PDB file of C-alpha atoms and ligand atoms in Angstrom:
ATOM      1  CA  MET H   1     -66.476 -48.910 -12.978  1.00 88.00           C
ATOM      2  CA  ALA H   2     -64.116 -48.030 -15.844  1.00 94.00           C
ATOM      3  CA  THR H   3     -61.169 -45.699 -15.313  1.00 96.00           C
ATOM      4  CA  ILE H   4     -60.203 -43.016 -17.815  1.00 97.00           C
ATOM      5  CA  ILE H   5     -57.240 -40.665 -17.874  1.00 97.00           C
ATOM      6  CA  THR H   6     -57.155 -36.963 -18.632  1.00 97.00           C
ATOM      7  CA  THR H   7     -54.902 -33.956 -18.047  1.00 96.00           C
ATOM      8  CA  ALA H   8     -55.064 -31.078 -15.562  1.00 93.00           C
ATOM      9  CA  TYR H   9     -57.464 -28.188 -16.246  1.00 91.00           C
ATOM     10  CA  ARG H  10     -54.695 -26.330 -18.082  1.00 90.00           C
ATOM     11  CA  PRO H  11     -52.498 -29.062 -19.558  1.00 91.00           C
ATOM     12  CA  THR H  12     -48.904 -28.663 -20.636  1.00 91.00           C
ATOM     13  CA  ALA H  13     -47.594 -30.541 -23.656  1.00 91.00           C
ATOM     14  CA  ALA H  14     -45.590 -32.746 -21.281  1.00 90.00           C
ATOM     15  CA  SER H  15     -48.589 -33.659 -19.095  1.00 90.00           C
ATOM     16  CA  ALA H  16     -50.708 -34.421 -22.173  1.00 93.00           C
ATOM     17  CA  ALA H  17     -47.988 -36.724 -23.491  1.00 94.00           C
ATOM     18  CA  GLU H  18     -47.749 -38.358 -20.042  1.00 94.00           C
ATOM     19  CA  ALA H  19     -51.530 -38.928 -19.976  1.00 96.00           C
ATOM     20  CA  GLU H  20     -51.392 -40.581 -23.391  1.00 96.00           C
ATOM     21  CA  ARG H  21     -48.489 -42.774 -22.307  1.00 95.00           C
ATOM     22  CA  ILE H  22     -50.374 -43.910 -19.186  1.00 96.00           C
ATOM     23  CA  ALA H  23     -53.510 -44.587 -21.263  1.00 97.00           C
ATOM     24  CA  GLU H  24     -51.455 -46.968 -23.352  1.00 96.00           C
ATOM     25  CA  GLU H  25     -49.722 -48.582 -20.376  1.00 95.00           C
ATOM     26  CA  LEU H  26     -52.994 -49.228 -18.521  1.00 94.00           C
ATOM     27  CA  ASP H  27     -55.026 -49.858 -21.663  1.00 95.00           C
ATOM     28  CA  ILE H  28     -57.588 -47.207 -20.663  1.00 96.00           C
ATOM     29  CA  ARG H  29     -59.132 -44.320 -22.631  1.00 97.00           C
ATOM     30  CA  PHE H  30     -57.430 -40.921 -22.783  1.00 97.00           C
ATOM     31  CA  ILE H  31     -60.103 -38.199 -22.754  1.00 96.00           C
ATOM     32  CA  ILE H  32     -59.350 -34.564 -23.571  1.00 95.00           C
ATOM     33  CA  ARG H  33     -60.119 -32.358 -20.567  1.00 95.00           C
ATOM     34  CA  ASN H  34     -61.588 -29.401 -22.469  1.00 94.00           C
ATOM     35  CA  LYS H  35     -61.525 -27.276 -19.294  1.00 94.00           C
ATOM     36  CA  ARG H  36     -64.199 -29.409 -17.648  1.00 96.00           C
ATOM     37  CA  SER H  37     -64.381 -29.741 -13.853  1.00 96.00           C
ATOM     38  CA  VAL H  38     -63.832 -33.188 -12.348  1.00 96.00           C
ATOM     39  CA  GLU H  39     -67.535 -33.266 -11.428  1.00 97.00           C
ATOM     40  CA  LYS H  40     -68.537 -32.515 -15.022  1.00 97.00           C
ATOM     41  CA  MET H  41     -66.131 -35.169 -16.319  1.00 97.00           C
ATOM     42  CA  HIS H  42     -67.587 -37.756 -13.908  1.00 97.00           C
ATOM     43  CA  GLU H  43     -71.031 -36.856 -15.214  1.00 97.00           C
ATOM     44  CA  ASP H  44     -70.010 -36.977 -18.880  1.00 97.00           C
ATOM     45  CA  GLU H  45     -67.774 -40.046 -18.773  1.00 96.00           C
ATOM     46  CA  GLN H  46     -69.393 -42.099 -15.945  1.00 97.00           C
ATOM     47  CA  ALA H  47     -65.937 -43.301 -14.951  1.00 97.00           C
ATOM     48  CA  ASP H  48     -63.283 -43.004 -12.253  1.00 96.00           C
ATOM     49  CA  ILE H  49     -60.698 -40.435 -13.366  1.00 97.00           C
ATOM     50  CA  LEU H  50     -56.908 -40.375 -13.321  1.00 97.00           C
ATOM     51  CA  VAL H  51     -55.445 -36.893 -13.851  1.00 97.00           C
ATOM     52  CA  ALA H  52     -51.871 -36.484 -15.087  1.00 95.00           C
ATOM     53  CA  SER H  53     -50.799 -33.023 -13.967  1.00 89.00           C
ATOM     54  CA  LYS H  54     -47.367 -31.424 -14.129  1.00 84.00           C
ATOM     55  CA  GLU H  55     -46.545 -32.233 -10.506  1.00 86.00           C
ATOM     56  CA  ARG H  56     -48.245 -35.535  -9.792  1.00 92.00           C
ATOM     57  CA  LEU H  57     -50.738 -38.204 -10.747  1.00 95.00           C
ATOM     58  CA  GLU H  58     -54.167 -37.878  -9.099  1.00 95.00           C
ATOM     59  CA  PHE H  59     -57.090 -40.272  -8.816  1.00 96.00           C
ATOM     60  CA  TYR H  60     -60.722 -39.141  -8.473  1.00 96.00           C
ATOM     61  CA  PRO H  61     -63.118 -42.048  -7.925  1.00 95.00           C
ATOM     62  CA  MET H  62     -66.646 -41.383  -9.212  1.00 95.00           C
ATOM     63  CA  GLY H  63     -68.394 -38.819  -6.980  1.00 94.00           C
ATOM     64  CA  LYS H  64     -65.187 -37.599  -5.288  1.00 94.00           C
ATOM     65  CA  THR H  65     -63.769 -34.148  -5.933  1.00 94.00           C
ATOM     66  CA  GLU H  66     -60.800 -34.526  -3.571  1.00 94.00           C
ATOM     67  CA  PRO H  67     -57.982 -36.503  -5.197  1.00 95.00           C
ATOM     68  CA  PHE H  68     -55.960 -39.441  -3.936  1.00 95.00           C
ATOM     69  CA  PHE H  69     -52.289 -38.932  -4.757  1.00 96.00           C
ATOM     70  CA  PHE H  70     -49.023 -40.358  -3.533  1.00 96.00           C
ATOM     71  CA  HIS H  71     -47.489 -38.964  -0.350  1.00 95.00           C
ATOM     72  CA  PRO H  72     -45.307 -40.721   2.251  1.00 95.00           C
ATOM     73  CA  ASN H  73     -47.851 -39.734   4.950  1.00 93.00           C
ATOM     74  CA  SER H  74     -46.956 -41.109   8.378  1.00 93.00           C
ATOM     75  CA  ALA H  75     -43.684 -42.558   7.040  1.00 96.00           C
ATOM     76  CA  ALA H  76     -42.437 -38.954   6.924  1.00 95.00           C
ATOM     77  CA  PHE H  77     -42.447 -38.609  10.716  1.00 94.00           C
ATOM     78  CA  ARG H  78     -42.086 -42.279  11.703  1.00 96.00           C
ATOM     79  CA  THR H  79     -38.730 -42.441   9.914  1.00 96.00           C
ATOM     80  CA  LYS H  80     -37.476 -39.436  11.901  1.00 96.00           C
ATOM     81  CA  ARG H  81     -37.847 -41.398  15.161  1.00 96.00           C
ATOM     82  CA  PRO H  82     -35.712 -44.401  16.201  1.00 96.00           C
ATOM     83  CA  LEU H  83     -36.933 -47.026  13.740  1.00 97.00           C
ATOM     84  CA  GLU H  84     -36.318 -50.014  16.008  1.00 95.00           C
ATOM     85  CA  LYS H  85     -38.964 -48.523  18.313  1.00 95.00           C
ATOM     86  CA  ASP H  86     -41.576 -48.182  15.565  1.00 96.00           C
ATOM     87  CA  PRO H  87     -44.488 -50.406  16.728  1.00 95.00           C
ATOM     88  CA  LEU H  88     -44.718 -52.303  13.415  1.00 97.00           C
ATOM     89  CA  ILE H  89     -40.966 -52.952  13.260  1.00 97.00           C
ATOM     90  CA  GLU H  90     -40.858 -53.956  16.928  1.00 96.00           C
ATOM     91  CA  VAL H  91     -43.759 -56.377  16.676  1.00 97.00           C
ATOM     92  CA  SER H  92     -42.436 -57.887  13.428  1.00 97.00           C
ATOM     93  CA  GLY H  93     -39.014 -58.721  14.893  1.00 97.00           C
ATOM     94  CA  LEU H  94     -37.483 -57.361  11.682  1.00 97.00           C
ATOM     95  CA  ALA H  95     -33.734 -56.871  11.255  1.00 97.00           C
ATOM     96  CA  PRO H  96     -31.862 -54.881   8.614  1.00 98.00           C
ATOM     97  CA  GLY H  97     -31.457 -57.066   5.513  1.00 98.00           C
ATOM     98  CA  ASP H  98     -34.771 -58.910   6.026  1.00 98.00           C
ATOM     99  CA  SER H  99     -37.463 -59.415   3.410  1.00 98.00           C
ATOM    100  CA  PHE H 100     -41.009 -58.121   3.947  1.00 98.00           C
ATOM    101  CA  LEU H 101     -44.267 -58.703   2.109  1.00 98.00           C
ATOM    102  CA  ASP H 102     -46.943 -56.072   2.716  1.00 98.00           C
ATOM    103  CA  CYS H 103     -50.166 -57.753   1.505  1.00 98.00           C
ATOM    104  CA  THR H 104     -52.205 -54.514   1.790  1.00 98.00           C
ATOM    105  CA  LEU H 105     -50.094 -51.642   0.491  1.00 98.00           C
ATOM    106  CA  GLY H 106     -52.727 -48.843   0.773  1.00 96.00           C
ATOM    107  CA  MET H 107     -50.793 -45.565   1.068  1.00 95.00           C
ATOM    108  CA  ALA H 108     -47.465 -47.419   1.523  1.00 97.00           C
ATOM    109  CA  SER H 109     -46.670 -45.600   4.779  1.00 96.00           C
ATOM    110  CA  ASP H 110     -45.920 -48.879   6.562  1.00 97.00           C
ATOM    111  CA  ALA H 111     -43.991 -50.198   3.558  1.00 98.00           C
ATOM    112  CA  ILE H 112     -41.794 -47.082   3.313  1.00 98.00           C
ATOM    113  CA  THR H 113     -41.064 -47.163   7.059  1.00 98.00           C
ATOM    114  CA  VAL H 114     -40.096 -50.844   6.899  1.00 98.00           C
ATOM    115  CA  SER H 115     -38.073 -50.291   3.728  1.00 98.00           C
ATOM    116  CA  GLN H 116     -36.067 -47.554   5.441  1.00 98.00           C
ATOM    117  CA  TYR H 117     -35.295 -49.933   8.318  1.00 98.00           C
ATOM    118  CA  ILE H 118     -34.422 -53.112   6.392  1.00 98.00           C
ATOM    119  CA  GLY H 119     -32.218 -51.031   4.083  1.00 98.00           C
ATOM    120  CA  SER H 120     -30.646 -51.804   0.732  1.00 98.00           C
ATOM    121  CA  ALA H 121     -29.747 -55.358   1.776  1.00 98.00           C
ATOM    122  CA  GLY H 122     -33.426 -56.054   2.452  1.00 98.00           C
ATOM    123  CA  SER H 123     -36.236 -56.586   0.003  1.00 98.00           C
ATOM    124  CA  ILE H 124     -39.807 -55.398   0.118  1.00 98.00           C
ATOM    125  CA  VAL H 125     -42.910 -56.110  -1.957  1.00 98.00           C
ATOM    126  CA  GLY H 126     -46.283 -54.376  -1.542  1.00 98.00           C
ATOM    127  CA  CYS H 127     -49.440 -55.945  -2.863  1.00 98.00           C
ATOM    128  CA  GLU H 128     -52.510 -53.807  -3.654  1.00 98.00           C
ATOM    129  CA  SER H 129     -55.680 -55.209  -5.205  1.00 97.00           C
ATOM    130  CA  ASN H 130     -57.170 -51.927  -6.422  1.00 95.00           C
ATOM    131  CA  PRO H 131     -55.359 -51.344  -9.753  1.00 94.00           C
ATOM    132  CA  ASP H 132     -55.799 -47.542  -9.656  1.00 94.00           C
ATOM    133  CA  ILE H 133     -54.379 -47.267  -6.130  1.00 95.00           C
ATOM    134  CA  ALA H 134     -51.584 -49.656  -7.130  1.00 97.00           C
ATOM    135  CA  PHE H 135     -50.726 -47.507 -10.150  1.00 96.00           C
ATOM    136  CA  ILE H 136     -50.698 -44.240  -8.162  1.00 96.00           C
ATOM    137  CA  LEU H 137     -48.434 -45.924  -5.608  1.00 97.00           C
ATOM    138  CA  LYS H 138     -46.102 -47.451  -8.190  1.00 97.00           C
ATOM    139  CA  THR H 139     -45.726 -44.091  -9.939  1.00 96.00           C
ATOM    140  CA  GLY H 140     -45.277 -42.122  -6.704  1.00 96.00           C
ATOM    141  CA  LEU H 141     -42.803 -44.537  -5.129  1.00 98.00           C
ATOM    142  CA  SER H 142     -40.663 -44.410  -8.259  1.00 96.00           C
ATOM    143  CA  ARG H 143     -40.787 -40.598  -8.690  1.00 95.00           C
ATOM    144  CA  TYR H 144     -41.474 -38.760  -5.435  1.00 96.00           C
ATOM    145  CA  ASP H 145     -38.386 -36.780  -4.460  1.00 95.00           C
ATOM    146  CA  ALA H 146     -39.512 -34.142  -1.944  1.00 95.00           C
ATOM    147  CA  MET H 147     -38.138 -36.093   1.047  1.00 96.00           C
ATOM    148  CA  PRO H 148     -34.577 -36.976   0.137  1.00 96.00           C
ATOM    149  CA  HIS H 149     -33.987 -39.121   3.235  1.00 95.00           C
ATOM    150  CA  LEU H 150     -36.725 -41.484   1.980  1.00 97.00           C
ATOM    151  CA  THR H 151     -35.953 -41.579  -1.743  1.00 97.00           C
ATOM    152  CA  GLU H 152     -34.023 -44.846  -1.749  1.00 98.00           C
ATOM    153  CA  ALA H 153     -36.452 -46.555   0.629  1.00 98.00           C
ATOM    154  CA  MET H 154     -39.354 -45.584  -1.647  1.00 98.00           C
ATOM    155  CA  ARG H 155     -37.594 -46.780  -4.817  1.00 98.00           C
ATOM    156  CA  ARG H 156     -36.983 -50.200  -3.231  1.00 98.00           C
ATOM    157  CA  VAL H 157     -40.691 -50.958  -2.688  1.00 98.00           C
ATOM    158  CA  GLN H 158     -41.818 -53.244  -5.490  1.00 98.00           C
ATOM    159  CA  VAL H 159     -45.540 -52.803  -6.163  1.00 98.00           C
ATOM    160  CA  VAL H 160     -47.625 -55.804  -7.213  1.00 98.00           C
ATOM    161  CA  SER H 161     -51.121 -55.008  -8.451  1.00 97.00           C
ATOM    162  CA  SER H 162     -52.949 -58.108  -7.260  1.00 98.00           C
ATOM    163  CA  GLU H 163     -55.269 -59.629  -4.709  1.00 98.00           C
ATOM    164  CA  ALA H 164     -52.988 -60.747  -1.853  1.00 98.00           C
ATOM    165  CA  VAL H 165     -54.106 -64.394  -1.822  1.00 98.00           C
ATOM    166  CA  ASP H 166     -53.561 -64.707  -5.584  1.00 98.00           C
ATOM    167  CA  TYR H 167     -50.046 -63.312  -5.226  1.00 98.00           C
ATOM    168  CA  LEU H 168     -49.220 -65.434  -2.159  1.00 98.00           C
ATOM    169  CA  LYS H 169     -50.228 -68.550  -4.085  1.00 98.00           C
ATOM    170  CA  THR H 170     -47.537 -67.816  -6.703  1.00 98.00           C
ATOM    171  CA  LEU H 171     -44.789 -67.829  -4.033  1.00 98.00           C
ATOM    172  CA  LYS H 172     -42.673 -70.684  -2.712  1.00 98.00           C
ATOM    173  CA  ASP H 173     -42.698 -71.617   1.006  1.00 98.00           C
ATOM    174  CA  ASN H 174     -40.770 -69.388   3.473  1.00 98.00           C
ATOM    175  CA  VAL H 175     -39.628 -66.773   0.952  1.00 98.00           C
ATOM    176  CA  PHE H 176     -40.354 -63.638   3.035  1.00 98.00           C
ATOM    177  CA  ASP H 177     -39.137 -63.117   6.606  1.00 98.00           C
ATOM    178  CA  VAL H 178     -42.325 -61.273   7.506  1.00 98.00           C
ATOM    179  CA  VAL H 179     -45.772 -61.250   5.888  1.00 98.00           C
ATOM    180  CA  TYR H 180     -47.938 -58.315   6.973  1.00 98.00           C
ATOM    181  CA  MET H 181     -51.652 -57.665   6.630  1.00 98.00           C
ATOM    182  CA  ASP H 182     -53.504 -54.427   7.333  1.00 97.00           C
ATOM    183  CA  PRO H 183     -57.012 -54.893   5.892  1.00 97.00           C
ATOM    184  CA  MET H 184     -59.444 -51.974   5.881  1.00 93.00           C
ATOM    185  CA  PHE H 185     -61.105 -51.369   9.231  1.00 85.00           C
ATOM    186  CA  THR H 186     -64.745 -52.359   9.169  1.00 77.00           C
ATOM    187  CA  GLU H 187     -65.421 -49.573  11.662  1.00 70.00           C
ATOM    188  CA  GLU H 188     -64.829 -46.244   9.972  1.00 64.00           C
ATOM    189  CA  ILE H 189     -62.119 -44.158  11.611  1.00 64.00           C
ATOM    190  CA  LYS H 190     -63.258 -40.564  11.610  1.00 64.00           C
ATOM    191  CA  GLU H 191     -59.819 -39.046  11.020  1.00 64.00           C
ATOM    192  CA  ALA H 192     -59.227 -37.234   7.750  1.00 62.00           C
ATOM    193  CA  SER H 193     -56.405 -38.764   5.749  1.00 74.00           C
ATOM    194  CA  ASN H 194     -54.910 -38.730   2.311  1.00 78.00           C
ATOM    195  CA  PHE H 195     -56.696 -42.049   1.820  1.00 86.00           C
ATOM    196  CA  THR H 196     -60.224 -40.656   2.399  1.00 85.00           C
ATOM    197  CA  PRO H 197     -61.062 -40.124  -1.325  1.00 86.00           C
ATOM    198  CA  VAL H 198     -60.359 -43.781  -2.156  1.00 87.00           C
ATOM    199  CA  ARG H 199     -61.751 -45.349   0.995  1.00 86.00           C
ATOM    200  CA  SER H 200     -64.927 -46.466  -0.766  1.00 84.00           C
ATOM    201  CA  SER H 201     -62.896 -47.872  -3.698  1.00 87.00           C
ATOM    202  CA  ALA H 202     -60.515 -49.868  -1.498  1.00 91.00           C
ATOM    203  CA  ASN H 203     -60.792 -53.608  -0.980  1.00 93.00           C
ATOM    204  CA  MET H 204     -62.891 -54.000   2.189  1.00 92.00           C
ATOM    205  CA  GLY H 205     -62.309 -57.766   2.448  1.00 94.00           C
ATOM    206  CA  GLN H 206     -61.208 -59.163   5.792  1.00 94.00           C
ATOM    207  CA  LEU H 207     -58.856 -62.014   6.726  1.00 97.00           C
ATOM    208  CA  THR H 208     -59.875 -65.474   5.555  1.00 98.00           C
ATOM    209  CA  ASP H 209     -58.633 -68.975   6.431  1.00 98.00           C
ATOM    210  CA  GLU H 210     -57.062 -69.220   2.970  1.00 98.00           C
ATOM    211  CA  TRP H 211     -55.234 -65.877   3.333  1.00 98.00           C
ATOM    212  CA  MET H 212     -53.891 -66.922   6.741  1.00 98.00           C
ATOM    213  CA  ASP H 213     -52.784 -70.379   5.516  1.00 98.00           C
ATOM    214  CA  GLN H 214     -50.922 -68.779   2.604  1.00 98.00           C
ATOM    215  CA  ALA H 215     -49.322 -66.086   4.783  1.00 98.00           C
ATOM    216  CA  ILE H 216     -48.035 -68.696   7.273  1.00 98.00           C
ATOM    217  CA  ARG H 217     -46.720 -70.851   4.434  1.00 98.00           C
ATOM    218  CA  VAL H 218     -44.840 -67.952   2.799  1.00 98.00           C
ATOM    219  CA  ALA H 219     -43.435 -66.342   5.990  1.00 98.00           C
ATOM    220  CA  ARG H 220     -40.203 -67.481   7.644  1.00 98.00           C
ATOM    221  CA  LYS H 221     -40.170 -65.490  10.880  1.00 98.00           C
ATOM    222  CA  ALA H 222     -43.559 -63.937  11.525  1.00 98.00           C
ATOM    223  CA  VAL H 223     -47.016 -63.069  10.273  1.00 98.00           C
ATOM    224  CA  VAL H 224     -48.224 -59.682  11.499  1.00 98.00           C
ATOM    225  CA  LEU H 225     -51.748 -58.233  11.567  1.00 98.00           C
ATOM    226  CA  LYS H 226     -52.855 -54.663  12.165  1.00 96.00           C
ATOM    227  CA  ALA H 227     -56.543 -54.318  12.997  1.00 95.00           C
ATOM    228  CA  HIS H 228     -59.054 -52.246  14.933  1.00 93.00           C
ATOM    229  CA  PHE H 229     -58.819 -52.827  18.683  1.00 92.00           C
ATOM    230  CA  ARG H 230     -62.321 -54.340  18.608  1.00 92.00           C
ATOM    231  CA  SER H 231     -61.393 -56.860  15.883  1.00 93.00           C
ATOM    232  CA  GLN H 232     -61.845 -60.507  16.880  1.00 95.00           C
ATOM    233  CA  ASP H 233     -59.423 -61.633  14.151  1.00 96.00           C
ATOM    234  CA  PHE H 234     -56.469 -61.599  16.562  1.00 97.00           C
ATOM    235  CA  GLU H 235     -58.074 -64.329  18.696  1.00 97.00           C
ATOM    236  CA  LYS H 236     -59.756 -66.107  15.778  1.00 97.00           C
ATOM    237  CA  TYR H 237     -56.472 -66.671  13.932  1.00 98.00           C
ATOM    238  CA  GLY H 238     -54.137 -67.145  16.906  1.00 97.00           C
ATOM    239  CA  PHE H 239     -52.262 -63.813  16.874  1.00 98.00           C
ATOM    240  CA  GLU H 240     -50.569 -62.658  20.059  1.00 97.00           C
ATOM    241  CA  ARG H 241     -52.134 -59.226  20.506  1.00 95.00           C
ATOM    242  CA  ARG H 242     -49.887 -56.287  21.393  1.00 92.00           C
ATOM    243  CA  VAL H 243     -52.188 -53.910  23.182  1.00 86.00           C
ATOM    244  CA  ARG H 244     -51.397 -50.250  22.581  1.00 83.00           C
ATOM    245  CA  PRO H 245     -53.193 -48.133  25.159  1.00 84.00           C
ATOM    246  CA  ASN H 246     -55.125 -45.168  23.745  1.00 86.00           C
ATOM    247  CA  THR H 247     -54.819 -46.235  20.103  1.00 88.00           C
ATOM    248  CA  LYS H 248     -57.627 -47.349  17.813  1.00 89.00           C
ATOM    249  CA  PHE H 249     -55.603 -50.154  16.300  1.00 91.00           C
ATOM    250  CA  HIS H 250     -53.540 -53.005  17.661  1.00 94.00           C
ATOM    251  CA  TYR H 251     -50.870 -55.214  16.142  1.00 96.00           C
ATOM    252  CA  GLY H 252     -50.862 -58.975  16.473  1.00 97.00           C
ATOM    253  CA  VAL H 253     -48.056 -61.404  15.701  1.00 98.00           C
ATOM    254  CA  ILE H 254     -47.678 -65.109  15.022  1.00 98.00           C
ATOM    255  CA  ASN H 255     -44.030 -65.976  15.605  1.00 97.00           C
ATOM    256  CA  LEU H 256     -42.950 -68.872  13.436  1.00 97.00           C
ATOM    257  CA  ASN H 257     -39.522 -69.611  14.928  1.00 86.00           C
TER     258      ASN H 257
HETATM  259  C1  SAM D   1     -55.850 -50.049   5.578  1.00 65.73           C
HETATM  260  S1  SAM D   1     -55.158 -49.889   3.981  1.00 65.73           S
HETATM  261  C2  SAM D   1     -53.456 -50.246   4.253  1.00 65.73           C
HETATM  262  C3  SAM D   1     -52.661 -49.068   4.695  1.00 65.73           C
HETATM  263  C4  SAM D   1     -51.178 -49.337   4.681  1.00 65.73           C
HETATM  264  N1  SAM D   1     -50.775 -50.284   5.676  1.00 65.73           N
HETATM  265  C5  SAM D   1     -50.381 -48.049   4.809  1.00 65.73           C
HETATM  266  O1  SAM D   1     -49.423 -48.013   5.582  1.00 65.73           O
HETATM  267  O2  SAM D   1     -50.684 -47.097   4.108  1.00 65.73           O
HETATM  268  C6  SAM D   1     -55.645 -51.344   3.150  1.00 65.73           C
HETATM  269  C7  SAM D   1     -55.261 -51.372   1.676  1.00 65.73           C
HETATM  270  O3  SAM D   1     -55.088 -52.706   1.259  1.00 65.73           O
HETATM  271  C8  SAM D   1     -55.858 -53.003   0.129  1.00 65.73           C
HETATM  272  N2  SAM D   1     -56.321 -54.385   0.310  1.00 65.73           N
HETATM  273  C9  SAM D   1     -57.263 -54.821   1.180  1.00 65.73           C
HETATM  274  N3  SAM D   1     -57.430 -56.140   1.084  1.00 65.73           N
HETATM  275  C10 SAM D   1     -56.549 -56.568   0.132  1.00 65.73           C
HETATM  276  C11 SAM D   1     -56.239 -57.836  -0.421  1.00 65.73           C
HETATM  277  N4  SAM D   1     -56.888 -58.933  -0.031  1.00 65.73           N
HETATM  278  N5  SAM D   1     -55.277 -57.913  -1.359  1.00 65.73           N
HETATM  279  C12 SAM D   1     -54.616 -56.795  -1.767  1.00 65.73           C
HETATM  280  N6  SAM D   1     -54.886 -55.555  -1.299  1.00 65.73           N
HETATM  281  C13 SAM D   1     -55.826 -55.448  -0.363  1.00 65.73           C
HETATM  282  C14 SAM D   1     -56.993 -51.981   0.137  1.00 65.73           C
HETATM  283  O4  SAM D   1     -57.472 -51.735  -1.187  1.00 65.73           O
HETATM  284  C15 SAM D   1     -56.304 -50.771   0.764  1.00 65.73           C
HETATM  285  O5  SAM D   1     -55.682 -49.985  -0.208  1.00 65.73           O
END
C-alpha cells in the first residue's frame, strides 16, 4: 500500500510547507487536503495517509480514522520510578554507559526508558521495519518536548528504518552490550493503546533462527526477549524466563558472559 502525505483539515502555511518537505524526504506524493475527511481521502487516494499538522505528525493506515502519533507512552511513568528496578533494565543487566540495540522499536517506550538509564555516555539504536512507523518515531523522538525530563533521552535514540535481521547483518561482532527483541504478540492484547491504529500495519513476524544467531553474534552481554507468557520462544531459543506474576508478558534473557 502506498503512503501519501497531506495537511490537517485547516492547514497553516507552515504545516503545508512541512508536508511538502516530508513528501520530498520520503519520496511520496503530497496531496492537497481540500477539507476532505480522512475516510474520504482513503477512499479517493487508496493509500495510507500521513498528516502534517501544526502540533504533530499523524499516520492513518487505510481504514483507520484514529491516528498513530508519537508519544512517550509508558516511558513517561516508568522513568519516574527507580530505573534500576524497571523489569527490562533489571533483566538486561544494563549499566549506565552501555550500548543497546532495540530490534523492534514500535512506540519506543522501552527505548526511551533504557536511554534515560544508560545516559549520555551510552548509545542506543532502535530498528523498525515499517517505514511509516519509523518515520513517525524518528520525527517525534527528535522534536517532542512536552516532557522535559525525557528530552535528552529521546534525542539520543537513533532510529534505523530496517528489518532487524538486515540491520544486524551489517554490524560487526559484539558491538552492542544488549540486543533486545519485542516482536508483536501473536495473541491480541485487548488493551487500548496508542499503537492500536497501526497494529495491523506492524511487522507480525516472530523470532527466527537467523535473527537469534545474528542477535547473539552482535551482543556482548545479553540478548533479551519480551513475549506473551504463552510464547514457546523462550524455551525454543534457550532464554532464561523471568516469570512476572499477573502480567501478560514475560522477559527472557540469554547471558553471554
Ligand atoms: C510490540 S512492538 C514493540 C514495542 C516497543 N518495545 C515499545 O516499547 O514501544 C513491535 C514493533 O516492532 C516492529 N517489528 C517487528 N518485527 C520486526 C523486525 N523483524 N524488524 C524490525 N522491526 C520489527 C513492528 O513493526 C512493531 O512496530
